Amino acid sequence: MKKIVTLGEVMLRLSPPGNNRFFQTNSYDVEFGGSEANVGAALAFWGNEVYHLTAFPDQEIGWAASARLRRNGIKTDFVKYYPGRIGIYFLEQGAMQRSSQVIYDRSDSVFANFDGTDLNWDKVFEGAEWLHWSGISPAISQESANLTLKALQEASARGIRISGDLNYRSNLWQFGKKPHQVMPELMALTQVMIAGKRDFSACLNIEFEDFDHAKVYMFTNFPNLKYISKTERTSISSSHNTLIGDLISSENWFTSKTYDLTHIVDRVGTGDAYAGGLIQGLLHLQPQEAIDFAVAAGAIKHSVQGDVLLCSMSEIH
């Protein structure tokens, strides 16, 4: 059993049942999810000891969100509760040639105002082997950016391996900072980066010619970097995609097989399942096996409703 720490906002997800549109629905299905917590849930289901760092409103909705984390096997010892609101997102599931739609309502949430000043970092990282973060957290607010940097600094000082899904989303950076003013300091402390050319270009304010150009730059300028990982998705329709993944070091390049994903049930959280599979693989397997496991985990998530992949390792194999 490995102790793994994840960090990030958990939101309330409201979705019209089935493939109904926002215009049609009279009710919403309720889930709780957040990129990093989704990663943690998969890792917890595979037998790891996972702790999530986040903040919730100190009322019934926040308590319900915390209970959902525990139901998914995640330990909530370091979750904080404050007055305020939970972030919300609305999801309309696409089908065939109609794309999915997401509407965020997360400004001024409890997590957006949480900077981690009252966390006991010695306890948080006692016995930990891995910390996972994503580029969503530092994009939300200055407080969230401060929290992410502090967590990475504390983990790095203790020799803990760090992975980051850069996950650049242009609509999130609204608090007055540009990604290249925040992200390079976080990237410098990260050993495993999940990112493509677009992520690297946005986070570093460099227009890379192609992924190979970005790869050479990253391994030349970020000495702590051990692996870059990326996926390539071809969208034939909302219900039919193909998926392949790569794991790249400064000297080697490992590629998974291509999955033909027909009749997709829910695409949300598939990248998080991939990230969880990659962490699991790098903790326990050789690089080729790690990328095979990661992409298989991401592929299976397309068949699972909700934000979280809950499946056995034997199903993935």
JSON list of C-alpha atoms in Angstrom, two decimals, residues 205-312:
[
{"chain": "A", "resi": 205, "resn": "ASN", "atom": "CA", "xyz": [4.30, 31.51, -23.19]},
{"chain": "A", "resi": 206, "resn": "ILE", "atom": "CA", "xyz": [6.41, 29.86, -25.90]},
{"chain": "A", "resi": 207, "resn": "GLU", "atom": "CA", "xyz": [4.95, 28.92, -29.28]},
{"chain": "A", "resi": 208, "resn": "PHE", "atom": "CA", "xyz": [6.49, 25.50, -29.83]},
{"chain": "A", "resi": 209, "resn": "GLU", "atom": "CA", "xyz": [6.61, 24.28, -33.43]},
{"chain": "A", "resi": 210, "resn": "ASP", "atom": "CA", "xyz": [5.46, 20.79, -32.50]},
{"chain": "A", "resi": 211, "resn": "PHE", "atom": "CA", "xyz": [5.51, 18.34, -29.60]},
{"chain": "A", "resi": 212, "resn": "ASP", "atom": "CA", "xyz": [9.11, 17.26, -30.30]},
{"chain": "A", "resi": 213, "resn": "HIS", "atom": "CA", "xyz": [10.24, 20.89, -29.97]},
{"chain": "A", "resi": 214, "resn": "ALA", "atom": "CA", "xyz": [8.42, 21.15, -26.63]},
{"chain": "A", "resi": 215, "resn": "LYS", "atom": "CA", "xyz": [9.86, 17.82, -25.45]},
{"chain": "A", "resi": 216, "resn": "VAL", "atom": "CA", "xyz": [13.47, 18.89, -26.10]},
{"chain": "A", "resi": 217, "resn": "TYR", "atom": "CA", "xyz": [12.88, 22.23, -24.37]},
{"chain": "A", "resi": 218, "resn": "MET", "atom": "CA", "xyz": [11.29, 20.61, -21.32]},
{"chain": "A", "resi": 219, "resn": "PHE", "atom": "CA", "xyz": [14.03, 18.05, -20.69]},
{"chain": "A", "resi": 220, "resn": "THR", "atom": "CA", "xyz": [16.71, 20.69, -21.29]},
{"chain": "A", "resi": 221, "resn": "ASN", "atom": "CA", "xyz": [15.26, 23.36, -19.00]},
{"chain": "A", "resi": 222, "resn": "PHE", "atom": "CA", "xyz": [13.52, 21.36, -16.25]},
{"chain": "A", "resi": 223, "resn": "PRO", "atom": "CA", "xyz": [16.16, 19.12, -14.62]},
{"chain": "A", "resi": 224, "resn": "ASN", "atom": "CA", "xyz": [13.69, 17.49, -12.20]},
{"chain": "A", "resi": 225, "resn": "LEU", "atom": "CA", "xyz": [11.55, 16.21, -15.07]},
{"chain": "A", "resi": 226, "resn": "LYS", "atom": "CA", "xyz": [11.65, 12.41, -15.51]},
{"chain": "A", "resi": 227, "resn": "TYR", "atom": "CA", "xyz": [8.63, 11.73, -17.74]},
{"chain": "A", "resi": 228, "resn": "ILE", "atom": "CA", "xyz": [6.19, 13.52, -20.01]},
{"chain": "A", "resi": 229, "resn": "SER", "atom": "CA", "xyz": [2.95, 11.71, -20.79]},
{"chain": "A", "resi": 230, "resn": "LYS", "atom": "CA", "xyz": [0.22, 12.58, -23.26]},
{"chain": "A", "resi": 231, "resn": "THR", "atom": "CA", "xyz": [-2.82, 11.11, -24.92]},
{"chain": "A", "resi": 232, "resn": "GLU", "atom": "CA", "xyz": [-4.07, 11.56, -28.48]},
{"chain": "A", "resi": 233, "resn": "ARG", "atom": "CA", "xyz": [-7.82, 11.38, -29.00]},
{"chain": "A", "resi": 234, "resn": "THR", "atom": "CA", "xyz": [-9.62, 11.26, -32.32]},
{"chain": "A", "resi": 235, "resn": "SER", "atom": "CA", "xyz": [-13.26, 12.26, -32.02]},
{"chain": "A", "resi": 236, "resn": "ILE", "atom": "CA", "xyz": [-15.33, 10.54, -34.69]},
{"chain": "A", "resi": 237, "resn": "SER", "atom": "CA", "xyz": [-18.49, 11.63, -32.83]},
{"chain": "A", "resi": 238, "resn": "SER", "atom": "CA", "xyz": [-19.50, 12.32, -29.23]},
{"chain": "A", "resi": 239, "resn": "SER", "atom": "CA", "xyz": [-20.22, 8.61, -28.91]},
{"chain": "A", "resi": 240, "resn": "HIS", "atom": "CA", "xyz": [-17.18, 7.25, -30.78]},
{"chain": "A", "resi": 241, "resn": "ASN", "atom": "CA", "xyz": [-13.52, 8.15, -30.11]},
{"chain": "A", "resi": 242, "resn": "THR", "atom": "CA", "xyz": [-10.13, 6.52, -30.46]},
{"chain": "A", "resi": 243, "resn": "LEU", "atom": "CA", "xyz": [-7.46, 6.85, -27.75]},
{"chain": "A", "resi": 244, "resn": "ILE", "atom": "CA", "xyz": [-3.72, 6.24, -27.57]},
{"chain": "A", "resi": 245, "resn": "GLY", "atom": "CA", "xyz": [-1.11, 7.28, -25.00]},
{"chain": "A", "resi": 246, "resn": "ASP", "atom": "CA", "xyz": [2.61, 8.00, -24.79]},
{"chain": "A", "resi": 247, "resn": "LEU", "atom": "CA", "xyz": [5.14, 8.01, -21.96]},
{"chain": "A", "resi": 248, "resn": "ILE", "atom": "CA", "xyz": [8.36, 9.82, -22.81]},
{"chain": "A", "resi": 249, "resn": "SER", "atom": "CA", "xyz": [11.67, 10.19, -20.98]},
{"chain": "A", "resi": 250, "resn": "SER", "atom": "CA", "xyz": [14.72, 12.09, -22.20]},
{"chain": "A", "resi": 251, "resn": "GLU", "atom": "CA", "xyz": [15.98, 8.87, -23.80]},
{"chain": "A", "resi": 252, "resn": "ASN", "atom": "CA", "xyz": [12.96, 6.62, -24.47]},
{"chain": "A", "resi": 253, "resn": "TRP", "atom": "CA", "xyz": [9.45, 6.77, -25.90]},
{"chain": "A", "resi": 254, "resn": "PHE", "atom": "CA", "xyz": [6.77, 4.23, -24.92]},
{"chain": "A", "resi": 255, "resn": "THR", "atom": "CA", "xyz": [3.42, 4.02, -26.76]},
{"chain": "A", "resi": 256, "resn": "SER", "atom": "CA", "xyz": [0.24, 2.12, -25.93]},
{"chain": "A", "resi": 257, "resn": "LYS", "atom": "CA", "xyz": [-2.00, 0.38, -28.39]},
{"chain": "A", "resi": 258, "resn": "THR", "atom": "CA", "xyz": [-4.91, 2.33, -29.88]},
{"chain": "A", "resi": 259, "resn": "TYR", "atom": "CA", "xyz": [-8.37, 1.82, -28.37]},
{"chain": "A", "resi": 260, "resn": "ASP", "atom": "CA", "xyz": [-11.50, 2.15, -30.51]},
{"chain": "A", "resi": 261, "resn": "LEU", "atom": "CA", "xyz": [-14.11, 3.48, -28.07]},
{"chain": "A", "resi": 262, "resn": "THR", "atom": "CA", "xyz": [-17.63, 3.04, -29.41]},
{"chain": "A", "resi": 263, "resn": "HIS", "atom": "CA", "xyz": [-20.89, 3.75, -27.57]},
{"chain": "A", "resi": 264, "resn": "ILE", "atom": "CA", "xyz": [-19.28, 6.08, -25.00]},
{"chain": "A", "resi": 265, "resn": "VAL", "atom": "CA", "xyz": [-21.27, 6.33, -21.77]},
{"chain": "A", "resi": 266, "resn": "ASP", "atom": "CA", "xyz": [-19.48, 9.26, -20.05]},
{"chain": "A", "resi": 267, "resn": "ARG", "atom": "CA", "xyz": [-16.28, 10.99, -21.16]},
{"chain": "A", "resi": 268, "resn": "VAL", "atom": "CA", "xyz": [-15.92, 13.13, -18.01]},
{"chain": "A", "resi": 269, "resn": "GLY", "atom": "CA", "xyz": [-13.07, 11.93, -15.82]},
{"chain": "A", "resi": 270, "resn": "THR", "atom": "CA", "xyz": [-11.38, 9.82, -18.49]},
{"chain": "A", "resi": 271, "resn": "GLY", "atom": "CA", "xyz": [-8.20, 11.89, -18.31]},
{"chain": "A", "resi": 272, "resn": "ASP", "atom": "CA", "xyz": [-8.25, 11.53, -14.53]},
{"chain": "A", "resi": 273, "resn": "ALA", "atom": "CA", "xyz": [-8.57, 7.75, -14.83]},
{"chain": "A", "resi": 274, "resn": "TYR", "atom": "CA", "xyz": [-5.59, 7.86, -17.19]},
{"chain": "A", "resi": 275, "resn": "ALA", "atom": "CA", "xyz": [-3.58, 9.93, -14.68]},
{"chain": "A", "resi": 276, "resn": "GLY", "atom": "CA", "xyz": [-4.47, 7.56, -11.85]},
{"chain": "A", "resi": 277, "resn": "GLY", "atom": "CA", "xyz": [-3.46, 4.59, -13.98]},
{"chain": "A", "resi": 278, "resn": "LEU", "atom": "CA", "xyz": [-0.18, 6.28, -14.85]},
{"chain": "A", "resi": 279, "resn": "ILE", "atom": "CA", "xyz": [0.67, 6.91, -11.19]},
{"chain": "A", "resi": 280, "resn": "GLN", "atom": "CA", "xyz": [-0.25, 3.33, -10.30]},
{"chain": "A", "resi": 281, "resn": "GLY", "atom": "CA", "xyz": [1.86, 2.07, -13.17]},
{"chain": "A", "resi": 282, "resn": "LEU", "atom": "CA", "xyz": [4.92, 4.16, -12.37]},
{"chain": "A", "resi": 283, "resn": "LEU", "atom": "CA", "xyz": [4.74, 3.07, -8.72]},
{"chain": "A", "resi": 284, "resn": "HIS", "atom": "CA", "xyz": [4.55, -0.64, -9.51]},
{"chain": "A", "resi": 285, "resn": "LEU", "atom": "CA", "xyz": [5.40, -1.40, -13.16]},
{"chain": "A", "resi": 286, "resn": "GLN", "atom": "CA", "xyz": [7.99, -0.85, -15.86]},
{"chain": "A", "resi": 287, "resn": "PRO", "atom": "CA", "xyz": [7.45, 2.16, -18.19]},
{"chain": "A", "resi": 288, "resn": "GLN", "atom": "CA", "xyz": [5.83, 0.25, -21.08]},
{"chain": "A", "resi": 289, "resn": "GLU", "atom": "CA", "xyz": [3.52, -1.57, -18.70]},
{"chain": "A", "resi": 290, "resn": "ALA", "atom": "CA", "xyz": [2.74, 1.74, -16.96]},
{"chain": "A", "resi": 291, "resn": "ILE", "atom": "CA", "xyz": [1.52, 3.48, -20.12]},
{"chain": "A", "resi": 292, "resn": "ASP", "atom": "CA", "xyz": [-0.43, 0.37, -21.15]},
{"chain": "A", "resi": 293, "resn": "PHE", "atom": "CA", "xyz": [-2.15, 0.33, -17.75]},
{"chain": "A", "resi": 294, "resn": "ALA", "atom": "CA", "xyz": [-2.86, 4.08, -17.86]},
{"chain": "A", "resi": 295, "resn": "VAL", "atom": "CA", "xyz": [-4.52, 4.05, -21.28]},
{"chain": "A", "resi": 296, "resn": "ALA", "atom": "CA", "xyz": [-6.52, 0.92, -20.44]},
{"chain": "A", "resi": 297, "resn": "ALA", "atom": "CA", "xyz": [-7.81, 2.67, -17.30]},
{"chain": "A", "resi": 298, "resn": "GLY", "atom": "CA", "xyz": [-8.79, 5.70, -19.35]},
{"chain": "A", "resi": 299, "resn": "ALA", "atom": "CA", "xyz": [-10.49, 3.51, -21.93]},
{"chain": "A", "resi": 300, "resn": "ILE", "atom": "CA", "xyz": [-12.61, 1.69, -19.34]},
{"chain": "A", "resi": 301, "resn": "LYS", "atom": "CA", "xyz": [-13.73, 5.00, -17.78]},
{"chain": "A", "resi": 302, "resn": "HIS", "atom": "CA", "xyz": [-15.58, 5.81, -21.00]},
{"chain": "A", "resi": 303, "resn": "SER", "atom": "CA", "xyz": [-17.99, 3.01, -20.06]},
{"chain": "A", "resi": 304, "resn": "VAL", "atom": "CA", "xyz": [-18.62, 4.25, -16.50]},
{"chain": "A", "resi": 305, "resn": "GLN", "atom": "CA", "xyz": [-21.24, 6.87, -15.59]},
{"chain": "A", "resi": 306, "resn": "GLY", "atom": "CA", "xyz": [-20.09, 9.69, -13.32]},
{"chain": "A", "resi": 307, "resn": "ASP", "atom": "CA", "xyz": [-16.76, 11.40, -12.70]},
{"chain": "A", "resi": 308, "resn": "VAL", "atom": "CA", "xyz": [-14.91, 8.51, -11.06]},
{"chain": "A", "resi": 309, "resn": "LEU", "atom": "CA", "xyz": [-13.42, 5.26, -12.38]},
{"chain": "A", "resi": 310, "resn": "LEU", "atom": "CA", "xyz": [-14.26, 2.45, -10.00]},
{"chain": "A", "resi": 311, "resn": "CYS", "atom": "CA", "xyz": [-12.99, -0.80, -11.46]},
{"chain": "A", "resi": 312, "resn": "SER", "atom": "CA", "xyz": [-10.65, -3.57, -10.44]}
]
